[in-house]
mmCIF file of C-alpha atoms and ligand atoms in Angstrom:
data_model
loop_
_atom_site.group_PDB
_atom_site.id
_atom_site.type_symbol
_atom_site.label_atom_id
_atom_site.label_comp_id
_atom_site.label_asym_id
_atom_site.label_seq_id
_atom_site.Cartn_x
_atom_site.Cartn_y
_atom_site.Cartn_z
ATOM 1 C CA MET A 1 2.543 52.861 -54.666
ATOM 2 C CA ALA A 2 4.393 49.576 -55.622
ATOM 3 C CA ALA A 3 2.563 47.923 -58.305
ATOM 4 C CA SER A 4 0.875 45.360 -56.203
ATOM 5 C CA ALA A 5 -2.355 46.411 -54.577
ATOM 6 C CA VAL A 6 -2.471 46.390 -50.856
ATOM 7 C CA ALA A 7 -5.077 43.793 -50.646
ATOM 8 C CA GLY A 8 -4.086 41.696 -47.650
ATOM 9 C CA ASN A 9 -1.543 40.864 -45.123
ATOM 10 C CA GLN A 10 1.791 39.557 -46.655
ATOM 11 C CA LEU A 11 4.474 37.378 -44.797
ATOM 12 C CA PRO A 12 7.611 39.597 -45.550
ATOM 13 C CA GLY A 13 9.269 38.714 -48.786
ATOM 14 C CA THR A 14 6.761 35.874 -49.639
ATOM 15 C CA GLY A 15 3.588 37.618 -50.868
ATOM 16 C CA GLU A 16 1.517 35.182 -49.192
ATOM 17 C CA THR A 17 -1.424 36.345 -47.005
ATOM 18 C CA VAL A 18 -2.385 35.786 -43.592
ATOM 19 C CA ALA A 19 -6.166 36.707 -42.959
ATOM 20 C CA ASP A 20 -6.140 37.232 -39.324
ATOM 21 C CA ASP A 21 -2.682 39.134 -38.993
ATOM 22 C CA LYS A 22 -3.192 42.555 -37.598
ATOM 23 C CA ARG A 23 -2.342 45.304 -40.192
ATOM 24 C CA VAL A 24 0.044 47.717 -39.531
ATOM 25 C CA VAL A 25 1.207 50.900 -41.637
ATOM 26 C CA VAL A 26 4.433 52.463 -40.770
ATOM 27 C CA LEU A 27 5.476 56.050 -41.779
ATOM 28 C CA VAL A 28 8.876 57.030 -42.112
ATOM 29 C CA SER A 29 11.194 60.085 -43.110
ATOM 30 C CA GLY A 30 14.745 58.790 -42.717
ATOM 31 C CA HIS A 31 16.994 55.805 -41.609
ATOM 32 C CA GLY A 32 14.199 53.460 -40.506
ATOM 33 C CA SER A 33 15.786 51.682 -37.613
ATOM 34 C CA ASN A 34 12.615 51.429 -35.680
ATOM 35 C CA LEU A 35 10.819 50.376 -39.119
ATOM 36 C CA GLN A 36 13.454 47.496 -39.192
ATOM 37 C CA ALA A 37 12.478 46.628 -35.548
ATOM 38 C CA LEU A 38 8.847 46.371 -36.564
ATOM 39 C CA LEU A 39 9.756 44.283 -39.755
ATOM 40 C CA ASP A 40 11.647 42.121 -37.685
ATOM 41 C CA ALA A 41 8.851 41.586 -35.174
ATOM 42 C CA ALA A 42 6.239 40.906 -37.549
ATOM 43 C CA ALA A 43 8.444 38.447 -39.427
ATOM 44 C CA GLU A 44 8.734 36.353 -36.090
ATOM 45 C CA PRO A 45 6.620 33.053 -36.279
ATOM 46 C CA GLY A 46 3.031 33.694 -35.063
ATOM 47 C CA SER A 47 3.752 37.369 -34.378
ATOM 48 C CA GLY A 48 -0.124 37.927 -35.305
ATOM 49 C CA MET A 49 0.796 41.184 -37.138
ATOM 50 C CA ALA A 50 2.148 42.183 -40.568
ATOM 51 C CA VAL A 51 3.435 45.443 -42.014
ATOM 52 C CA VAL A 52 1.247 46.112 -44.890
ATOM 53 C CA LEU A 53 2.598 49.314 -46.158
ATOM 54 C CA VAL A 54 5.372 52.012 -45.423
ATOM 55 C CA GLY A 55 4.956 55.640 -46.427
ATOM 56 C CA ALA A 56 7.206 58.226 -46.557
ATOM 57 C CA ASP A 57 7.376 61.686 -47.210
ATOM 58 C CA ARG A 58 10.485 61.681 -49.217
ATOM 59 C CA PRO A 59 11.551 59.318 -51.825
ATOM 60 C CA GLY A 60 15.237 59.002 -50.489
ATOM 61 C CA ALA A 61 14.096 57.665 -46.814
ATOM 62 C CA HIS A 62 16.234 54.698 -46.358
ATOM 63 C CA GLY A 63 13.284 53.154 -44.602
ATOM 64 C CA LEU A 64 11.743 52.698 -48.003
ATOM 65 C CA GLU A 65 14.537 50.634 -48.947
ATOM 66 C CA ARG A 66 14.212 48.290 -45.742
ATOM 67 C CA ALA A 67 10.514 48.135 -46.524
ATOM 68 C CA ARG A 68 11.209 46.920 -50.163
ATOM 69 C CA ARG A 69 13.879 44.236 -48.857
ATOM 70 C CA ALA A 70 11.027 42.855 -46.770
ATOM 71 C CA GLY A 71 8.573 42.569 -49.673
ATOM 72 C CA VAL A 72 6.483 45.374 -48.318
ATOM 73 C CA ASP A 73 4.690 47.709 -50.362
ATOM 74 C CA THR A 74 5.906 51.491 -50.250
ATOM 75 C CA ALA A 75 4.404 54.700 -51.026
ATOM 76 C CA VAL A 76 5.521 58.417 -51.134
ATOM 77 C CA VAL A 77 3.476 61.405 -50.437
ATOM 78 C CA ARG A 78 5.663 64.694 -50.674
ATOM 79 C CA PRO A 79 4.382 67.732 -49.258
ATOM 80 C CA ALA A 80 5.620 69.905 -52.326
ATOM 81 C CA ASP A 81 3.250 67.953 -54.415
ATOM 82 C CA HIS A 82 0.368 69.264 -52.399
ATOM 83 C CA PRO A 83 -0.865 73.079 -52.394
ATOM 84 C CA ASP A 84 -1.068 73.247 -48.447
ATOM 85 C CA ARG A 85 -0.648 71.355 -45.158
ATOM 86 C CA ARG A 86 -4.479 70.071 -45.233
ATOM 87 C CA SER A 87 -4.253 68.529 -48.713
ATOM 88 C CA PHE A 88 -1.079 66.611 -47.800
ATOM 89 C CA ASP A 89 -2.935 65.132 -44.612
ATOM 90 C CA LEU A 90 -5.722 64.403 -46.827
ATOM 91 C CA ALA A 91 -3.875 62.413 -49.400
ATOM 92 C CA LEU A 92 -1.744 60.536 -46.735
ATOM 93 C CA ARG A 93 -5.076 59.969 -44.828
ATOM 94 C CA ASP A 94 -6.522 58.316 -48.235
ATOM 95 C CA LEU A 95 -3.491 56.417 -48.674
ATOM 96 C CA VAL A 96 -3.265 54.988 -45.238
ATOM 97 C CA ALA A 97 -7.038 54.383 -45.132
ATOM 98 C CA ALA A 98 -6.752 52.286 -48.292
ATOM 99 C CA ALA A 99 -4.501 49.794 -46.328
ATOM 100 C CA ARG A 100 -7.171 49.021 -43.762
ATOM 101 C CA PRO A 101 -4.499 49.482 -40.693
ATOM 102 C CA ASP A 102 -5.213 48.126 -37.416
ATOM 103 C CA VAL A 103 -2.412 50.480 -36.213
ATOM 104 C CA VAL A 104 -0.655 53.281 -37.625
ATOM 105 C CA CYS A 105 2.864 53.909 -36.489
ATOM 106 C CA LEU A 106 5.129 57.028 -36.927
ATOM 107 C CA ALA A 107 8.560 55.756 -36.870
ATOM 108 C CA GLY A 108 10.925 58.773 -37.403
ATOM 109 C CA PHE A 109 8.069 60.535 -39.500
ATOM 110 C CA MET A 110 9.321 64.083 -39.122
ATOM 111 C CA ARG A 111 5.964 65.776 -40.279
ATOM 112 C CA ILE A 112 3.092 67.006 -37.910
ATOM 113 C CA LEU A 113 0.083 65.480 -38.992
ATOM 114 C CA GLY A 114 -3.010 67.745 -38.653
ATOM 115 C CA PRO A 115 -6.569 66.851 -37.521
ATOM 116 C CA SER A 116 -7.752 65.517 -40.884
ATOM 117 C CA PHE A 117 -5.206 62.609 -40.493
ATOM 118 C CA VAL A 118 -5.373 62.199 -36.703
ATOM 119 C CA ARG A 119 -9.317 62.077 -36.842
ATOM 120 C CA ALA A 120 -9.331 59.290 -39.131
ATOM 121 C CA PHE A 121 -7.542 56.746 -36.989
ATOM 122 C CA PRO A 122 -8.796 57.374 -33.366
ATOM 123 C CA ASP A 123 -6.426 55.970 -30.568
ATOM 124 C CA ARG A 124 -4.713 53.867 -33.296
ATOM 125 C CA ILE A 125 -1.618 56.007 -34.273
ATOM 126 C CA LEU A 126 1.568 55.587 -32.229
ATOM 127 C CA ASN A 127 4.700 57.608 -32.094
ATOM 128 C CA THR A 128 8.174 57.039 -30.690
ATOM 129 C CA HIS A 129 9.943 60.220 -29.321
ATOM 130 C CA PRO A 130 13.691 60.122 -28.240
ATOM 131 C CA SER A 131 13.020 61.947 -24.801
ATOM 132 C CA LEU A 132 11.140 61.377 -21.406
ATOM 133 C CA LEU A 133 7.973 63.426 -22.631
ATOM 134 C CA PRO A 134 6.906 65.973 -21.696
ATOM 135 C CA ALA A 135 10.514 67.107 -21.659
ATOM 136 C CA PHE A 136 11.821 68.117 -24.953
ATOM 137 C CA ARG A 137 9.434 67.702 -27.551
ATOM 138 C CA GLY A 138 10.187 68.498 -31.154
ATOM 139 C CA ALA A 139 12.525 67.582 -33.754
ATOM 140 C CA HIS A 140 15.879 68.202 -31.708
ATOM 141 C CA ALA A 141 15.011 66.200 -28.523
ATOM 142 C CA VAL A 142 18.363 64.541 -28.018
ATOM 143 C CA GLY A 143 20.552 67.517 -28.660
ATOM 144 C CA GLU A 144 18.485 69.638 -26.603
ATOM 145 C CA ALA A 145 18.434 67.094 -23.577
ATOM 146 C CA LEU A 146 22.275 66.898 -23.845
ATOM 147 C CA ASP A 147 22.526 70.773 -23.930
ATOM 148 C CA TYR A 148 20.470 71.130 -20.871
ATOM 149 C CA GLY A 149 22.688 68.604 -18.905
ATOM 150 C CA VAL A 150 20.173 66.389 -17.979
ATOM 151 C CA LYS A 151 21.512 62.910 -16.389
ATOM 152 C CA LEU A 152 18.777 60.918 -17.599
ATOM 153 C CA THR A 153 16.597 60.821 -20.735
ATOM 154 C CA GLY A 154 15.108 58.327 -22.644
ATOM 155 C CA CYS A 155 12.274 57.405 -25.185
ATOM 156 C CA THR A 156 8.437 57.878 -24.997
ATOM 157 C CA VAL A 157 5.902 55.709 -27.126
ATOM 158 C CA HIS A 158 2.576 57.421 -27.204
ATOM 159 C CA LEU A 159 -0.636 57.614 -28.925
ATOM 160 C CA VAL A 160 -0.792 60.710 -31.130
ATOM 161 C CA ASP A 161 -3.341 63.306 -30.748
ATOM 162 C CA GLU A 162 -3.621 66.680 -32.246
ATOM 163 C CA GLU A 163 -0.806 68.119 -30.168
ATOM 164 C CA VAL A 164 2.732 67.473 -31.345
ATOM 165 C CA ASP A 165 4.292 64.754 -28.907
ATOM 166 C CA HIS A 166 1.663 65.096 -26.621
ATOM 167 C CA GLY A 167 -0.757 61.998 -26.644
ATOM 168 C CA PRO A 168 -1.373 59.344 -23.947
ATOM 169 C CA VAL A 169 1.998 57.671 -22.891
ATOM 170 C CA LEU A 170 2.019 53.971 -23.700
ATOM 171 C CA PHE A 171 5.741 53.411 -22.568
ATOM 172 C CA GLN A 172 8.876 55.179 -21.491
ATOM 173 C CA ALA A 173 12.319 53.969 -20.799
ATOM 174 C CA ALA A 174 15.071 55.831 -18.947
ATOM 175 C CA VAL A 175 18.574 56.078 -20.704
ATOM 176 C CA PRO A 176 21.367 57.401 -18.477
ATOM 177 C CA VAL A 177 23.665 60.214 -20.251
ATOM 178 C CA GLU A 178 27.195 58.936 -19.755
ATOM 179 C CA PRO A 179 30.314 61.195 -19.610
ATOM 180 C CA GLY A 180 31.536 61.948 -23.200
ATOM 181 C CA ASP A 181 28.081 61.287 -24.889
ATOM 182 C CA ASP A 182 27.503 63.132 -27.740
ATOM 183 C CA GLU A 183 24.160 63.519 -29.614
ATOM 184 C CA ASP A 184 24.904 60.430 -31.842
ATOM 185 C CA ARG A 185 26.024 58.126 -29.364
ATOM 186 C CA LEU A 186 23.223 58.917 -26.900
ATOM 187 C CA HIS A 187 20.878 58.505 -29.612
ATOM 188 C CA GLU A 188 21.776 55.123 -30.377
ATOM 189 C CA ARG A 189 21.139 54.008 -26.753
ATOM 190 C CA ILE A 190 18.051 55.506 -26.781
ATOM 191 C CA LYS A 191 16.882 53.830 -30.124
ATOM 192 C CA ALA A 192 18.007 50.692 -28.752
ATOM 193 C CA GLU A 193 14.915 51.260 -26.006
ATOM 194 C CA GLU A 194 12.511 52.217 -28.860
ATOM 195 C CA HIS A 195 13.316 49.166 -30.950
ATOM 196 C CA ARG A 196 12.421 47.068 -27.852
ATOM 197 C CA LEU A 197 9.247 49.150 -26.734
ATOM 198 C CA LEU A 198 7.862 50.257 -30.175
ATOM 199 C CA PRO A 199 6.959 46.597 -31.528
ATOM 200 C CA LEU A 200 5.299 45.914 -27.875
ATOM 201 C CA ALA A 201 3.047 48.935 -28.149
ATOM 202 C CA VAL A 202 2.083 48.446 -31.841
ATOM 203 C CA ARG A 203 0.886 44.794 -31.115
ATOM 204 C CA LEU A 204 -1.109 45.685 -27.890
ATOM 205 C CA VAL A 205 -3.237 48.644 -29.955
ATOM 206 C CA ALA A 206 -3.536 46.318 -32.978
ATOM 207 C CA GLU A 207 -5.033 44.081 -30.576
ATOM 208 C CA GLY A 208 -7.181 46.473 -29.175
ATOM 209 C CA ARG A 209 -5.586 45.852 -25.842
ATOM 210 C CA VAL A 210 -5.204 49.503 -24.907
ATOM 211 C CA ARG A 211 -8.027 51.682 -23.222
ATOM 212 C CA VAL A 212 -7.541 55.588 -23.357
ATOM 213 C CA GLU A 213 -8.979 57.175 -20.498
ATOM 214 C CA GLY A 214 -8.281 61.082 -20.778
ATOM 215 C CA ARG A 215 -4.404 61.461 -20.494
ATOM 216 C CA ARG A 216 -3.946 57.877 -19.578
ATOM 217 C CA ALA A 217 -3.375 54.714 -21.901
ATOM 218 C CA ARG A 218 -4.243 51.649 -19.874
ATOM 219 C CA VAL A 219 -2.947 48.142 -21.135
ATOM 220 C CA LEU A 220 -5.970 45.678 -20.397
ATOM 221 C CA THR A 221 -5.053 42.358 -19.267
ATOM 222 C CA GLU A 222 -6.008 39.324 -21.398
ATOM 223 C CA GLU A 223 -9.191 38.403 -19.495
ATOM 224 C CA VAL A 224 -10.626 42.141 -19.339
ATOM 225 C CA SER A 225 -10.245 42.561 -22.841
ATOM 226 C CA ARG A 226 -11.962 39.176 -24.014
HETATM 227 C C1 LIG B 1 13.919 58.066 -33.448
HETATM 228 O O1 LIG B 1 14.776 58.207 -32.471
HETATM 229 C C2 LIG B 1 12.441 58.507 -33.304
HETATM 230 O O2 LIG B 1 11.953 58.719 -32.004
HETATM 231 C C3 LIG B 1 12.632 60.150 -33.830
HETATM 232 O O3 LIG B 1 13.419 59.951 -34.956
HETATM 233 C C4 LIG B 1 14.157 58.880 -34.622
HETATM 234 C C5 LIG B 1 14.107 57.954 -35.769
HETATM 235 O O4 LIG B 1 15.297 56.883 -36.196
HETATM 236 N N1 LIG B 1 11.379 60.639 -33.982
HETATM 237 P P1 LIG B 1 14.827 55.742 -37.372
HETATM 238 O O5 LIG B 1 14.636 56.276 -38.441
HETATM 239 O O6 LIG B 1 13.820 54.970 -36.859
HETATM 240 O O7 LIG B 1 16.209 54.988 -37.186
#
């Protein structure tokens, strides 16, 4: 972890703490464009949320660099440093819990998190997936949708439960497949939708405005949630 302790919410790049901001922890494995959308949303005046920690499973994840640039604490927990999946989950759980998150966001985090992690943050972990779930779960969703020949795909922002790409759906956006699309081109248009929906979902969960009823995630109106 970066030298400074994760003590309070920080205005990006300033180190200034804002006591009432909702605390967001983001986990990444790669490029981090979804993380960037969250950092940008949190940096808006009056956003009411702060990214307090960015964790990664590998030191080379570009998302870590984005976090550092925004003045956010970073940490790396590598599976190779742990004897089995459970101890990796526990190490990550302890790291994330120490940051006292209101919401944990998986933003291109390419590890499956087991029950020891998921149960520590009930209905407070969000994931974004580049398909219209339940179609095309797993790590190759965009390529598989293209190979299948679908005309419409998209993204799903959902709460995380103990099954992969499975928890209650919060938002989905459809993205038409265009003639001549390759995986990268299609994925870029899907990501544009993720960048729009993920900050919205993170804010709603952080503010306690999402009620989970079985498979359904319901957004509470302001009057009801008060
Ligand atoms: C996103 O499309 C996300 O849905 C998937 O991986 C991609 C991550 O992109 N799980 P980025 O690292 O946020 O740019």
